[in-house]
PDB file of C-alpha atoms in Angstrom:
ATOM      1  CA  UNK A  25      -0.995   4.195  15.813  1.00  0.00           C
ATOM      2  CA  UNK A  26       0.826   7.343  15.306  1.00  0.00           C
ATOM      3  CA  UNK A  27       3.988   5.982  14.993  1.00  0.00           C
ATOM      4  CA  UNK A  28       2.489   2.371  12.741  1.00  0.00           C
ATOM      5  CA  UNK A  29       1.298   5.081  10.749  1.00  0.00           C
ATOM      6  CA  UNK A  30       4.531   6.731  10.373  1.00  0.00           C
ATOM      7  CA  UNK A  31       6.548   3.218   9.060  1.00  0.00           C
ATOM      8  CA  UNK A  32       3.674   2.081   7.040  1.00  0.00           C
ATOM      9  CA  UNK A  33       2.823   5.354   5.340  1.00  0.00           C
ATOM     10  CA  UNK A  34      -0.372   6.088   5.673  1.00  0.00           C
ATOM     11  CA  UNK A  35      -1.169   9.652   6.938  1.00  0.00           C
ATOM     12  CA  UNK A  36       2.092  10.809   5.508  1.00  0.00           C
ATOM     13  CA  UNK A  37       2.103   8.824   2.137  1.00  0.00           C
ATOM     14  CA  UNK A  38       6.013   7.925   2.619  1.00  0.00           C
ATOM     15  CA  UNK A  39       6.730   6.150   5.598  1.00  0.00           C
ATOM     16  CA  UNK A  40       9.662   3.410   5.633  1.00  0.00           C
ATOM     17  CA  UNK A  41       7.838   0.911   3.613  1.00  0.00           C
ATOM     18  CA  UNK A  42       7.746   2.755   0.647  1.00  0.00           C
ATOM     19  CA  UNK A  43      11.739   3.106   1.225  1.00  0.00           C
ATOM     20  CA  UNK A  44      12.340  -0.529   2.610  1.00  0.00           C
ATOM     21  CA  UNK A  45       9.881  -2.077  -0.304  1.00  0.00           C
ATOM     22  CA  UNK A  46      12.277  -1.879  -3.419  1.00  0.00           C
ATOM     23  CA  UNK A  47      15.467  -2.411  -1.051  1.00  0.00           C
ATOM     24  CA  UNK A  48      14.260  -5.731  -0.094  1.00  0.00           C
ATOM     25  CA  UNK A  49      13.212  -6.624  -3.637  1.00  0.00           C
ATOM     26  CA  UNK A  50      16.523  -5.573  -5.153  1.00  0.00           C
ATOM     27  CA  UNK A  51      18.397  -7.715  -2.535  1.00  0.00           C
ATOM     28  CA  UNK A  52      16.179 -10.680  -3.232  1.00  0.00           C
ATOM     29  CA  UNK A  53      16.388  -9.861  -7.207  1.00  0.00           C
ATOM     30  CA  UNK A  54      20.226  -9.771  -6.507  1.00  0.00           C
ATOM     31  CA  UNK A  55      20.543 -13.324  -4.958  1.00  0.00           C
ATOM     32  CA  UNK A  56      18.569 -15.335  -7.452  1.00  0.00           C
ATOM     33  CA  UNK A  57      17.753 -12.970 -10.581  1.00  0.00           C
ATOM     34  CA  UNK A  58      14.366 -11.669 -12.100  1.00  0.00           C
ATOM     35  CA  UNK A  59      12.398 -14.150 -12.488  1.00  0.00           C
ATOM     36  CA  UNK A  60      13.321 -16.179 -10.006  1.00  0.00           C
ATOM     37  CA  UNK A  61      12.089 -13.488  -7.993  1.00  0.00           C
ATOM     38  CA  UNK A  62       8.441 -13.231  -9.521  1.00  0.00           C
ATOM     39  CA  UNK A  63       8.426 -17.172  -9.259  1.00  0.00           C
ATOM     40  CA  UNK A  64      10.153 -17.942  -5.761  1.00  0.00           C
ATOM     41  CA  UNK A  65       9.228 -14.865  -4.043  1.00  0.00           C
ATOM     42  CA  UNK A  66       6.796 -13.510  -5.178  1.00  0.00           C
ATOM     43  CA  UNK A  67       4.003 -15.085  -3.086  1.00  0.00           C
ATOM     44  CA  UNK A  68       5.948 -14.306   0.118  1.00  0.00           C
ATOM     45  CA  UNK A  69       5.967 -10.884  -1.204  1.00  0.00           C
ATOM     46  CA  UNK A  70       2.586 -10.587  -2.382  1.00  0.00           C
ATOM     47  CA  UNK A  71       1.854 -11.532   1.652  1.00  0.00           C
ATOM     48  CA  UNK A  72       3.655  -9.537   3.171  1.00  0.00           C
ATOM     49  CA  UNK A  73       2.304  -6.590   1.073  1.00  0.00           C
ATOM     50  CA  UNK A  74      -1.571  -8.136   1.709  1.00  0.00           C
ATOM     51  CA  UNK A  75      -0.271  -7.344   5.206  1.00  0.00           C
ATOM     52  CA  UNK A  76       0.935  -3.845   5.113  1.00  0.00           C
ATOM     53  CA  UNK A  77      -2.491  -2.766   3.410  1.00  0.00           C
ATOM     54  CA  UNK A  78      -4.849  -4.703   5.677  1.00  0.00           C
ATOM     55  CA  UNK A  79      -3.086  -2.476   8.600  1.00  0.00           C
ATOM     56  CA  UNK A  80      -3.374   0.449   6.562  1.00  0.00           C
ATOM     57  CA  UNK A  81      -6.822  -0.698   5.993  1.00  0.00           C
ATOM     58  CA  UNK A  82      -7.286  -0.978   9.268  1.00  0.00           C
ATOM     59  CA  UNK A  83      -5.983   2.677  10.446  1.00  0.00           C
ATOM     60  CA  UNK A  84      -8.155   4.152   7.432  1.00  0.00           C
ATOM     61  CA  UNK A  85     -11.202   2.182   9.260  1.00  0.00           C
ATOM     62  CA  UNK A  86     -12.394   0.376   6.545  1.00  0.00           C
ATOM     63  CA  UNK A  87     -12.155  -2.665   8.488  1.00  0.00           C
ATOM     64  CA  UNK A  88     -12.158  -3.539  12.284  1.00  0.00           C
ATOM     65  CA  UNK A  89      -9.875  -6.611  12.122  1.00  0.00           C
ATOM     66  CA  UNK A  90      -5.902  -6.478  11.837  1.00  0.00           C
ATOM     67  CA  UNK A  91      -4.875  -8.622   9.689  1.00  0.00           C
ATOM     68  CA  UNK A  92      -2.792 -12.107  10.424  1.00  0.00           C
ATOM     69  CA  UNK A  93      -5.996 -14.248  11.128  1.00  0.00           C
ATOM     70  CA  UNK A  94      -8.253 -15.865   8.925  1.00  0.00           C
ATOM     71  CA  UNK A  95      -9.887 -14.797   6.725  1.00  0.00           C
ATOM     72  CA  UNK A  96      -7.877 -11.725   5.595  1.00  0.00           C
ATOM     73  CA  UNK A  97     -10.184  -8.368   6.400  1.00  0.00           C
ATOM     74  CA  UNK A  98      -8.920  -7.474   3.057  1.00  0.00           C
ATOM     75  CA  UNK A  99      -8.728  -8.618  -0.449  1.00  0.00           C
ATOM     76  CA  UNK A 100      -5.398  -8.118  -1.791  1.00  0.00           C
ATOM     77  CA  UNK A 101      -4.177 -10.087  -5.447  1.00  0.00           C
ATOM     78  CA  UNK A 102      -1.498  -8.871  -8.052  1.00  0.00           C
ATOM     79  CA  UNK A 103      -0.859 -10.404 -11.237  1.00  0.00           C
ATOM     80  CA  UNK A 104       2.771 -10.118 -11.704  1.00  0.00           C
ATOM     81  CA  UNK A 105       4.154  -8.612 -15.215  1.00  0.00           C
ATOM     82  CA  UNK A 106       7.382  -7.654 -16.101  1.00  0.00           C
ATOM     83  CA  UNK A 107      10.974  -9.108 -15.418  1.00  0.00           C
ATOM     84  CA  UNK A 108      12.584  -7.066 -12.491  1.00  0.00           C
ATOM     85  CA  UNK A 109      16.176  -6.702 -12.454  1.00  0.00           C
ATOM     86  CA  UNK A 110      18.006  -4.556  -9.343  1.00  0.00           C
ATOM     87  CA  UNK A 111      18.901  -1.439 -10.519  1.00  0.00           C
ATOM     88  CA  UNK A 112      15.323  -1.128 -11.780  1.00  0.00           C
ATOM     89  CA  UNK A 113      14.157  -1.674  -8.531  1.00  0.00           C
ATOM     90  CA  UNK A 114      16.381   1.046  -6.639  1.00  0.00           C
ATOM     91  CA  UNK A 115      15.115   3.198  -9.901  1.00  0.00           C
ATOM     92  CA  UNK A 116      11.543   2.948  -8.394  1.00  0.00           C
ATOM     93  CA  UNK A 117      12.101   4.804  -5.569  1.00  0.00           C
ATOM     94  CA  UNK A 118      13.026   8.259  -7.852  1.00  0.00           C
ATOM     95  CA  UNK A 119       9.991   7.072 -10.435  1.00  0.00           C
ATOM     96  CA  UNK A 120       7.727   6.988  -7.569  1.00  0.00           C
ATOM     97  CA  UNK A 121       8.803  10.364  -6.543  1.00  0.00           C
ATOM     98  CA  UNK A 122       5.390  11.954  -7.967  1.00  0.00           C
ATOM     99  CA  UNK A 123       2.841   9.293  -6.967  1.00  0.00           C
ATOM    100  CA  UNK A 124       4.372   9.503  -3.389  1.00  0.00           C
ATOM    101  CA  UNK A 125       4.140  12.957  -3.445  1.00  0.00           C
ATOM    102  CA  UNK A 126       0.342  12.670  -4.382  1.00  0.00           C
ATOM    103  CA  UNK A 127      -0.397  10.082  -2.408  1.00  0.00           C
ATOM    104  CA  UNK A 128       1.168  11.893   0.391  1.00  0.00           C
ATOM    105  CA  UNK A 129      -1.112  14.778  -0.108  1.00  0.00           C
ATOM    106  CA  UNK A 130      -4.150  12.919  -0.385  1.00  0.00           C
ATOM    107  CA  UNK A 131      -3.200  11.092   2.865  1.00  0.00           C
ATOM    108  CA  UNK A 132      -3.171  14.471   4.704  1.00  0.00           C
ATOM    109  CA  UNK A 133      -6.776  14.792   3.954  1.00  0.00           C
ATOM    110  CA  UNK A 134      -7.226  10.793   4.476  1.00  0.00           C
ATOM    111  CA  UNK A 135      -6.313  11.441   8.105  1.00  0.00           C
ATOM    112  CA  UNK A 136      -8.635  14.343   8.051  1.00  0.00           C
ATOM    113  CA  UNK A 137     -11.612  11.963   6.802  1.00  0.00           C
ATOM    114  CA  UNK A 138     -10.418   9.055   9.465  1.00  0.00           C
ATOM    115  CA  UNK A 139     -11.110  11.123  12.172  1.00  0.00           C
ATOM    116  CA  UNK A 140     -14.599  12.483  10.954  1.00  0.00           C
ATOM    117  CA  UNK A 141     -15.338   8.908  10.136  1.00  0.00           C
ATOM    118  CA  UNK A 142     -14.548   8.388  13.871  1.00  0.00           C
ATOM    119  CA  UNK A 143     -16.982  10.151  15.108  1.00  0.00           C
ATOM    120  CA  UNK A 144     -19.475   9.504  13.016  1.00  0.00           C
ATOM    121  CA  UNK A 145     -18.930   5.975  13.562  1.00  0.00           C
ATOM    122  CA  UNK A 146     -19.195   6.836  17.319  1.00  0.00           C
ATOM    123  CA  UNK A 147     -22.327   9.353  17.236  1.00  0.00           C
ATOM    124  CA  UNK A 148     -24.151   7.939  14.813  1.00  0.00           C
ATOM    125  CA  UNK A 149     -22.627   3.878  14.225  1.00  0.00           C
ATOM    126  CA  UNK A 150     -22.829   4.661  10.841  1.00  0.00           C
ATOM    127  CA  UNK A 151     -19.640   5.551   8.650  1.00  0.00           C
ATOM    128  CA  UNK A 152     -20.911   7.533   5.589  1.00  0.00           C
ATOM    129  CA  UNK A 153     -20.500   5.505   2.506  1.00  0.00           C
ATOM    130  CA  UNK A 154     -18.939   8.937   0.676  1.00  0.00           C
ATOM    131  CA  UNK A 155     -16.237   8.944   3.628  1.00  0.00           C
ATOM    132  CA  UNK A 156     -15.800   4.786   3.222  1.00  0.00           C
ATOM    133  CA  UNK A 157     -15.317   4.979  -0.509  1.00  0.00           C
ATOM    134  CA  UNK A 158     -12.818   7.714  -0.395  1.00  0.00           C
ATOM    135  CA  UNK A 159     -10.656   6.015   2.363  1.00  0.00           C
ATOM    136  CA  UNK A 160     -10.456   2.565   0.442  1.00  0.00           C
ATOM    137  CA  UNK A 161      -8.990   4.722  -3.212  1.00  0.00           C
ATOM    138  CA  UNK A 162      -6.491   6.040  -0.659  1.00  0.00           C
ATOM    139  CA  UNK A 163      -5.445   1.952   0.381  1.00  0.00           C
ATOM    140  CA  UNK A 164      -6.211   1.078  -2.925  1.00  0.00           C
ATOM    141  CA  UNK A 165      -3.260   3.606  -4.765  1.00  0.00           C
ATOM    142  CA  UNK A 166      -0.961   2.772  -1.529  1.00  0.00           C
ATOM    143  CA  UNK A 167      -1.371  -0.796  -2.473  1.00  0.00           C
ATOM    144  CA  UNK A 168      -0.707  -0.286  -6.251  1.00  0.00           C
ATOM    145  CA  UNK A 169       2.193   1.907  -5.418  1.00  0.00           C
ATOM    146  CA  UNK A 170       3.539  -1.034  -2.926  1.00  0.00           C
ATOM    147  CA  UNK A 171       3.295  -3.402  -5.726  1.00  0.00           C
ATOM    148  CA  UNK A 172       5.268  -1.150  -7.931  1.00  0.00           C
ATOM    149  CA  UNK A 173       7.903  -0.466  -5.556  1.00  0.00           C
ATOM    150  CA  UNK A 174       8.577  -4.364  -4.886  1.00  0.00           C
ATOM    151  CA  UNK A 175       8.649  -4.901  -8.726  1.00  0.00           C
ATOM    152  CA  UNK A 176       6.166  -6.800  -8.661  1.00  0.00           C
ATOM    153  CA  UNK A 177       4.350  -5.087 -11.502  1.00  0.00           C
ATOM    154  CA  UNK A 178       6.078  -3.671 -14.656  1.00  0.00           C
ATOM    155  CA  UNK A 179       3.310  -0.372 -14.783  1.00  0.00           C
ATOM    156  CA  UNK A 180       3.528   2.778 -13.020  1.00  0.00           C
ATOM    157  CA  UNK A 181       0.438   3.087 -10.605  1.00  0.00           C
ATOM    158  CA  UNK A 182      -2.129   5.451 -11.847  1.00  0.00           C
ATOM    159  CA  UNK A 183      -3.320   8.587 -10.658  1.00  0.00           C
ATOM    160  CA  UNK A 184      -6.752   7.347  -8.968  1.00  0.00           C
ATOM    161  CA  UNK A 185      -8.792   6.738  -6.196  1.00  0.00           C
ATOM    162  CA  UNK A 186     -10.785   4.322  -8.343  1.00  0.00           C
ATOM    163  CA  UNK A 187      -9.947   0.329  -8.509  1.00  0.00           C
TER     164      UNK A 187
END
């Protein structure tokens, strides 16, 4: 888990995703253009991504299924904006310098909250709706910052736990 954790950035808020994310997209933006990209790839993209954030999801325990079956353990839609281009998508990895940072600091105290939520899923079989609700803003700005990184969204993702 330690080392899942690690790649997909939870716990540490950049993990190789976050790196990988707009290197893949400005590859694929490269072979076939902008919006080609929203309109050919995006889909495959938007999965992939639904992916990543149902296992960090999962390590967060807000849900006790990995994702890959049906139905998804967790909700995960993006309405594509903009019109990527590649050197806007390498330029997202210095842009998301600050959420990163944030994120990566909230994260420490995410993995804080995961393992009181452990326990008190364990002692009591209860996880504490304040506990819940923090953990799922901490997957929810990972997955905004995800779709911002694959240019898959034109806006930088806000500063917020809240949806």
């Amino acid at each position: 888990l330690i080392v899942v954790s690690w790649i997909a950035g939870s716990g540490g808020g950049v993990g190789l995703v976050y790196l990988g994310v707009p290197v893949v997209a400005a590859i694929l933006i490269a072979r076939k253009g902008g919006d080609r990209y929203l309109a050919e790839h995006g889909d495959r993209v938007t999965g992939w991504l639904a992916f990543i954030v149902g296992v960090l999801a999962y390590l967060a325990l807000l849900t006790d299924e990995l994702p890959g079956g049906a139905p998804q353990p967790v909700h995960f839609e993006i309405v594509r904006s903009g019109s990527p281009a590649v050197g806007t998508a390498l330029w997202r990895i210095v842009k998301a310098i600050p959420s990163a940072l944030a994120l990566f600091l909230i994260s420490l105290i995410s993995s804080i909250v995961s393992l009181i939520a452990a326990v008190s899923i364990l002692m009591t079989e209860h996880y504490p709706e304040s506990l819940w609700s923090f953990q799922r803003g901490v997957v929810r700005w990972e997955a905004r910052l995800l779709s911002y990184l694959a240019s898959l969204v034109e806006t930088y993702p806000p500063y917020t736990l809240a949806a």
